[in-house]
mmCIF file of C-alpha atoms in Angstrom:
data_model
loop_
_atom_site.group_PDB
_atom_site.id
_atom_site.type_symbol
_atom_site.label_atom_id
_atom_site.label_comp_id
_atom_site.label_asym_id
_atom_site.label_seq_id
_atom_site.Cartn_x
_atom_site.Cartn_y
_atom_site.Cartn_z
ATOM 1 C CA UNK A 1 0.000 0.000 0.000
ATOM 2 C CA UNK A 2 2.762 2.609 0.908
ATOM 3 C CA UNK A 3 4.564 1.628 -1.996
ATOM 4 C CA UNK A 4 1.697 2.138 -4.438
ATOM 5 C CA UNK A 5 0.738 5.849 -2.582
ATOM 6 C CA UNK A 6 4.238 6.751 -3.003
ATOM 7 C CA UNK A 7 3.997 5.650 -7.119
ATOM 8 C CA UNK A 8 1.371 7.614 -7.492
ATOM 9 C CA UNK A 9 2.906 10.847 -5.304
ATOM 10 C CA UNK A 10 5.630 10.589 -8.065
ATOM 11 C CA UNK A 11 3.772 10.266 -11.413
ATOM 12 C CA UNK A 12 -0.255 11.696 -10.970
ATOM 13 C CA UNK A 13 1.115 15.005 -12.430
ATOM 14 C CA UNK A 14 2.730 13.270 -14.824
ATOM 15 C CA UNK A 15 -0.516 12.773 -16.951
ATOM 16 C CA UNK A 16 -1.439 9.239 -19.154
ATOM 17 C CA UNK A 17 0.689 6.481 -18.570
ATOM 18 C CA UNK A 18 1.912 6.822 -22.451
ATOM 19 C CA UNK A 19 4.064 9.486 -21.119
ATOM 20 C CA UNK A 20 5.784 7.111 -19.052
ATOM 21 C CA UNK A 21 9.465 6.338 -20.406
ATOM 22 C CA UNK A 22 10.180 3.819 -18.070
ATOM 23 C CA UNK A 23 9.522 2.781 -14.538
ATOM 24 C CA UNK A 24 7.737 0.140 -12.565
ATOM 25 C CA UNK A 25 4.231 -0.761 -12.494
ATOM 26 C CA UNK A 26 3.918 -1.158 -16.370
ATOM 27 C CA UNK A 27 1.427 -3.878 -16.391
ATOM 28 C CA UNK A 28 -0.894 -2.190 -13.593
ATOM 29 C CA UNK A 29 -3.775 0.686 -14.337
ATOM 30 C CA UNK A 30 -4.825 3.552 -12.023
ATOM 31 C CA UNK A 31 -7.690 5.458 -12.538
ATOM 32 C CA UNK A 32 -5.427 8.218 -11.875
ATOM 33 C CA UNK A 33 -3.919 7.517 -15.088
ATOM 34 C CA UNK A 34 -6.987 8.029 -17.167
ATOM 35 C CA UNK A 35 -6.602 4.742 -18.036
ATOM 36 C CA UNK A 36 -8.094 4.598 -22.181
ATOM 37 C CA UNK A 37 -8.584 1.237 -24.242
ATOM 38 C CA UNK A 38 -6.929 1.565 -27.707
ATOM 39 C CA UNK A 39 -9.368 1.799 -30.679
ATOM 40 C CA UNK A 40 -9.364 0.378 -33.573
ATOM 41 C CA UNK A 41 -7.684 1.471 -37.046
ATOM 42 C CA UNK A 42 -10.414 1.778 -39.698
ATOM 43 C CA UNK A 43 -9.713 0.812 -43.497
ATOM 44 C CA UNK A 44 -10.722 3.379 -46.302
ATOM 45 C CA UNK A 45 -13.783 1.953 -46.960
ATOM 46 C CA UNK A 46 -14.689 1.505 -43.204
ATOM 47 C CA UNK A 47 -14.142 5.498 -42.910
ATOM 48 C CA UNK A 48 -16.128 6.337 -46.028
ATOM 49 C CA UNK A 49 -19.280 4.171 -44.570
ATOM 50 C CA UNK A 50 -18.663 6.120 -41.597
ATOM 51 C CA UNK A 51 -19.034 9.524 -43.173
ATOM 52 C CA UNK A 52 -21.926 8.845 -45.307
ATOM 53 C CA UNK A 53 -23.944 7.720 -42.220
ATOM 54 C CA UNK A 54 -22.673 10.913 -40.120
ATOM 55 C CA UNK A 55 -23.745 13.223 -42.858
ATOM 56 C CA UNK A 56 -27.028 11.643 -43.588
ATOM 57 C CA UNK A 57 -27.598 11.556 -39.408
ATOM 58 C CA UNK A 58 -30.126 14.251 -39.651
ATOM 59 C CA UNK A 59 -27.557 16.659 -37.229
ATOM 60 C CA UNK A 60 -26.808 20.321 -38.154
ATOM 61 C CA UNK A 61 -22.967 21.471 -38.760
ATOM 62 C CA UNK A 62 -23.025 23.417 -35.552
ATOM 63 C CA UNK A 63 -23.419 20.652 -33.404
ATOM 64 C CA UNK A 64 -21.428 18.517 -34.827
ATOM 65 C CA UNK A 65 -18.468 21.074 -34.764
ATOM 66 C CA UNK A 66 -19.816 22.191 -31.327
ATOM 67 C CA UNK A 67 -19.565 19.204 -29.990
ATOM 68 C CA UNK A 68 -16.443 17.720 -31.323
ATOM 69 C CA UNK A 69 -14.313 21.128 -30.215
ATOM 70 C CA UNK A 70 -16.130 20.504 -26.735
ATOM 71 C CA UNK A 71 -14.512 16.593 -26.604
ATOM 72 C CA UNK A 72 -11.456 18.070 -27.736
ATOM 73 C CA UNK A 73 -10.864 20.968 -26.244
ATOM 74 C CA UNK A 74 -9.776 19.756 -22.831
ATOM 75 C CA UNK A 75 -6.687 18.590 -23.806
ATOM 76 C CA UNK A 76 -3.409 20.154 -21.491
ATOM 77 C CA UNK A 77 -0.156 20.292 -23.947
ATOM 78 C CA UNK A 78 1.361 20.579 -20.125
ATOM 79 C CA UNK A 79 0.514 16.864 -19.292
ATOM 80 C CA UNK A 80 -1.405 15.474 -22.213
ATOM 81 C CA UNK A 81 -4.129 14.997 -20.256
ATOM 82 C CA UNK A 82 -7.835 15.236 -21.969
ATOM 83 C CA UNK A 83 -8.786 15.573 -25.396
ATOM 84 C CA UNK A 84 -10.748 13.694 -27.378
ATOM 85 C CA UNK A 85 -9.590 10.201 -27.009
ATOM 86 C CA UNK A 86 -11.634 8.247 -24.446
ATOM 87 C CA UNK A 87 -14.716 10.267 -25.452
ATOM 88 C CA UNK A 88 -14.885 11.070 -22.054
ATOM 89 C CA UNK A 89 -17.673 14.406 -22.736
ATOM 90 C CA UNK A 90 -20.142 10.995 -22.900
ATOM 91 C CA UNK A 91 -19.207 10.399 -19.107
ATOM 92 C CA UNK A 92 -19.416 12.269 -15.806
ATOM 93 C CA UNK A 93 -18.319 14.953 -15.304
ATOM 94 C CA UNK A 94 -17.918 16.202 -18.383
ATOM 95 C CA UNK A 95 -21.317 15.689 -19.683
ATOM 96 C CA UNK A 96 -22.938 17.564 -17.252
ATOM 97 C CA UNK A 97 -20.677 20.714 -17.724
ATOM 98 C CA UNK A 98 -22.367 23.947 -18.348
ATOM 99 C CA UNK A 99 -20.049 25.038 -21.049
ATOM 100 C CA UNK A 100 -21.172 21.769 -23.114
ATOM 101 C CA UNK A 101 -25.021 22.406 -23.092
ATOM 102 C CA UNK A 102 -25.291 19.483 -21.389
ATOM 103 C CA UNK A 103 -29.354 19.022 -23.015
ATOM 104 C CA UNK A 104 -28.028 19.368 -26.235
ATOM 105 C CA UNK A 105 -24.992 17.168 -26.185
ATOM 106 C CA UNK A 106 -26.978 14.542 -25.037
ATOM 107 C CA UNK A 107 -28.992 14.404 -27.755
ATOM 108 C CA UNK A 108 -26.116 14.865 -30.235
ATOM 109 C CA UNK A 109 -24.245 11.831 -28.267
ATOM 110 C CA UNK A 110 -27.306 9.528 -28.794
ATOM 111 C CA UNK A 111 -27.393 10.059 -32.750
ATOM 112 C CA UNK A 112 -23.316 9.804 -32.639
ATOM 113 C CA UNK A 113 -23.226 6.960 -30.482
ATOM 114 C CA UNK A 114 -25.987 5.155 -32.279
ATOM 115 C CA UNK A 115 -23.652 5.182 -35.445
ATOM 116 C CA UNK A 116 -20.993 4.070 -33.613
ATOM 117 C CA UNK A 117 -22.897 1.337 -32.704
ATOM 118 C CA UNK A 118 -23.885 0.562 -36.032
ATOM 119 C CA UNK A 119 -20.656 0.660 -37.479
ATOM 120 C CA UNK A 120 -18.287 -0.471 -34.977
ATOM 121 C CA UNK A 121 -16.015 2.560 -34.783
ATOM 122 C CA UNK A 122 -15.446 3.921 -31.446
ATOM 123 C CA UNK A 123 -17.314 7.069 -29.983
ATOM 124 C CA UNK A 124 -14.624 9.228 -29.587
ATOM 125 C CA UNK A 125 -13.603 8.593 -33.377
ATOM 126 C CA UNK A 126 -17.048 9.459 -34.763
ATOM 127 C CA UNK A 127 -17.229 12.668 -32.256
ATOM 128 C CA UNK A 128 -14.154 13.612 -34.373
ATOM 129 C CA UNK A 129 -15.337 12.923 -37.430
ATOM 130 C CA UNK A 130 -18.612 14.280 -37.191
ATOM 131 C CA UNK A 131 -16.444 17.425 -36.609
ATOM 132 C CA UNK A 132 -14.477 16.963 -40.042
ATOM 133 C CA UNK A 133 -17.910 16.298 -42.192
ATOM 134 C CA UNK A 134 -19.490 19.103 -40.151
ATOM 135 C CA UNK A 135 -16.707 21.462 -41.506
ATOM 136 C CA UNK A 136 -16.118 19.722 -44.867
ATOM 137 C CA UNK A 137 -20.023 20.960 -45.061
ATOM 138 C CA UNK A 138 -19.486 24.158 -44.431
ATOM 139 C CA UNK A 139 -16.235 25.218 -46.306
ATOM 140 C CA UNK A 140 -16.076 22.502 -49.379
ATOM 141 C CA UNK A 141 -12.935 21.613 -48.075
ATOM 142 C CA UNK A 142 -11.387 18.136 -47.088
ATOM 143 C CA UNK A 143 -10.149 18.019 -43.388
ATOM 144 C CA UNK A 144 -7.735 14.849 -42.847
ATOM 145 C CA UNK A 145 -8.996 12.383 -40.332
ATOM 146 C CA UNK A 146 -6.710 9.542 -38.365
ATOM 147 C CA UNK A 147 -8.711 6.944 -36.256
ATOM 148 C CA UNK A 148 -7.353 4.824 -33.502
ATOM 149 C CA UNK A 149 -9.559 6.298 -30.532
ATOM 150 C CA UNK A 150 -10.503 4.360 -27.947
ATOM 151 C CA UNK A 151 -13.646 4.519 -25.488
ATOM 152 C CA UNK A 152 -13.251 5.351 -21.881
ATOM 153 C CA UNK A 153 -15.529 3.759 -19.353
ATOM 154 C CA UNK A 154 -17.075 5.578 -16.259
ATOM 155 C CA UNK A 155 -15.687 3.615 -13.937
ATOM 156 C CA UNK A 156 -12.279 4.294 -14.953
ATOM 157 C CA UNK A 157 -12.697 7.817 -15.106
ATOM 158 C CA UNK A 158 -11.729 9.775 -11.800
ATOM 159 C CA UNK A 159 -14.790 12.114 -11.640
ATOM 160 C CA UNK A 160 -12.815 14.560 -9.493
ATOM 161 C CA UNK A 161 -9.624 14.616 -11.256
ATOM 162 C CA UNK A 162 -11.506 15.548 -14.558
ATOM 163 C CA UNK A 163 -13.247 18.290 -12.757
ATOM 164 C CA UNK A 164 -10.551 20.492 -12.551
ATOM 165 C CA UNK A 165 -10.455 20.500 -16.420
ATOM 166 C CA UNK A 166 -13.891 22.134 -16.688
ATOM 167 C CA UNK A 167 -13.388 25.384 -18.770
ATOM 168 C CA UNK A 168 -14.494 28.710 -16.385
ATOM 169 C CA UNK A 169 -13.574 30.413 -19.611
ATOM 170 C CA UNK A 170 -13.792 29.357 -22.994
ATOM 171 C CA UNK A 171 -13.031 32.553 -25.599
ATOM 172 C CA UNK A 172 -13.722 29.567 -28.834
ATOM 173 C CA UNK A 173 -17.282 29.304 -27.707
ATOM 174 C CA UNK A 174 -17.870 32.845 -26.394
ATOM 175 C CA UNK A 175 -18.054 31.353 -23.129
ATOM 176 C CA UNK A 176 -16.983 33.196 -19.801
ATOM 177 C CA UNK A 177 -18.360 32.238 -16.414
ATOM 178 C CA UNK A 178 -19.942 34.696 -14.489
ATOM 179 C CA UNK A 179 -18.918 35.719 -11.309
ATOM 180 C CA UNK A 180 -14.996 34.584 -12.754
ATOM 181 C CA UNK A 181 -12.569 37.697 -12.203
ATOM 182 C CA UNK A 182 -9.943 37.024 -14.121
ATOM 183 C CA UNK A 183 -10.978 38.773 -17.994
ATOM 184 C CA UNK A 184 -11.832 36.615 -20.896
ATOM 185 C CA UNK A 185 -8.764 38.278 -23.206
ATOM 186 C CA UNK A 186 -6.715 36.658 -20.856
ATOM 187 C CA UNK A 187 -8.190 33.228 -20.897
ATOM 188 C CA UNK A 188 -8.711 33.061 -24.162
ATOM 189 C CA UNK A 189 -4.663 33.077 -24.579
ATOM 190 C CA UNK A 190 -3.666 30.547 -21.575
ATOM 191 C CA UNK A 191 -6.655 28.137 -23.509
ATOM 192 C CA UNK A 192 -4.662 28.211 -26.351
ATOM 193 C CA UNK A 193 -1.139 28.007 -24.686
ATOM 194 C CA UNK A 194 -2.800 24.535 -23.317
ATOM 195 C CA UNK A 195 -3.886 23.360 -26.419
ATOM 196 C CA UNK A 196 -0.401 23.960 -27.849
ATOM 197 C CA UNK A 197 -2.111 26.662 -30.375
ATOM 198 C CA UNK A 198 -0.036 29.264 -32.248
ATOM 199 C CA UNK A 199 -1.730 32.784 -32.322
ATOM 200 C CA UNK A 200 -2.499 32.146 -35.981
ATOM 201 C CA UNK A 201 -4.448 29.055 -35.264
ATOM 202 C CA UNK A 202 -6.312 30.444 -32.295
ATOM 203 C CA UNK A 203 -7.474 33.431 -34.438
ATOM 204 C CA UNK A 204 -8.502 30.789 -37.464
ATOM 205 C CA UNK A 205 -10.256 28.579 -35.029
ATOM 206 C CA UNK A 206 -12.078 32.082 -33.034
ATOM 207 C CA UNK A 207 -13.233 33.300 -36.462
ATOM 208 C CA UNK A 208 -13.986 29.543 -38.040
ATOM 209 C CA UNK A 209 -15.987 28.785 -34.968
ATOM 210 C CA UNK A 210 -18.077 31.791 -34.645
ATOM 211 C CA UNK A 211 -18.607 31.750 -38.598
ATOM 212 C CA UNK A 212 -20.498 28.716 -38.332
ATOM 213 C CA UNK A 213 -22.491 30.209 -35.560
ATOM 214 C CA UNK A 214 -20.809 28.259 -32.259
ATOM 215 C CA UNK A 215 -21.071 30.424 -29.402
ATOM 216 C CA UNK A 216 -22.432 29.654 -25.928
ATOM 217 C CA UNK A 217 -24.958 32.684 -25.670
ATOM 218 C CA UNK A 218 -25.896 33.081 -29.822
ATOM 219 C CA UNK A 219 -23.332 36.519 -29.836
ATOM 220 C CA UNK A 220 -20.972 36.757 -32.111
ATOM 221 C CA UNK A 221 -21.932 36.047 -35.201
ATOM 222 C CA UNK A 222 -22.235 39.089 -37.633
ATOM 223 C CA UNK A 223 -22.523 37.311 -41.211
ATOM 224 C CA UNK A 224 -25.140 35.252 -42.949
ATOM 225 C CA UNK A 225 -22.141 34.320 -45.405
#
């Protein structure tokens, strides 16, 4: 016991264990270590099947942009903890954060999870690619996808460790808590430090974003076109 509480002293701010360059306990899993199955690799074909049935799902490009950016988005270039893989936003706490309309992303999980059901790719790789087709819609242009996600479960998901990745401040989706002191200028930069963002990118993602009409209060957007 006092050898496994001094392990995990040493490496819980370490993030995932694929960080991990060497060390002991390489055949044990912590929750602590957002422990996340691998997925599996989809052929061409596989991914084209996939795309037809997320475009013809019936869901508008917002929310599928909406709600891949919110799976995504919690990713910490600090510690590589978060992101997308795991599809974790389908799981406490993150599905019941206010910043991810948690009424509307739980309709938008049951279409996306359906498909995944259907097809047998993982959730978190459709959440992503619903993104892609959602912007492919919307611009005409083809956005690269790579599969390989796996799906988290809840019970290896540390419901209090993920909670202090809940955004206060989001400046992608226009969202700033209120009652939060520090301004949303400033948040909107750290966000994008932790995502490992250059200021170009955050500025193309900002204006992309709001284009398509993603904001968490309907501001922002000032063009039909």
């Amino acid at each position: 016991a006092f050898a496994e509480a001094w392990f995990k002293l040493l490496h819980r701010d370490m993030g995932p264990k694929t960080n991990y360059l060497t060390g002991d306990f390489k055949d044990v899993d912590y929750i602590w270590q957002d422990p996340t199955p691998a997925g599996k690799i989809l052929t061409a074909s596989e991914e084209q099947n996939l795309r037809n049935a997320i475009s013809n799902c019936g869901l508008s490009v917002k929310e599928m942009v909406n709600t891949a950016w919110a799976s995504a988005s919690t990713f910490r270039n600090s510690d590589n903890r978060g992101g997308a893989n795991g599809a974790r936003i389908r799981l406490s706490p993150q599905k019941d954060w206010e910043v991810n309309k948690p009424g509307q992303l739980s309709r938008v999980l049951g279409v996306l999870e359906s498909i995944a059901s259907e097809t047998g790719a993982s959730v978190a790789d459709v959440i992503v690619l619903a993104g892609n087709v959602g912007i492919e819609k919307a611009s005409g242009a083809s956005v690269p996808f790579t599969s390989g996600r796996g799906d988290a479960s809840q019970e290896h998901t540390d419901e209090h460790s993920f909670a202090v990745l809940e955004p206060v401040s989001d400046g992608f989706r226009n969202f700033h808590r209120k009652g939060f002191d520090i301004n949303s200028e400033h948040m909107l930069i750290d966000k994008a430090q932790l995502l490992g963002l250059t200021a170009s990118e955050m500025t193309v993602l900002v204006g992309g974003m709001r284009a398509i009409g993603i904001s968490a209060d309907g501001h922002g957007v000032f063009t039909d076109t």
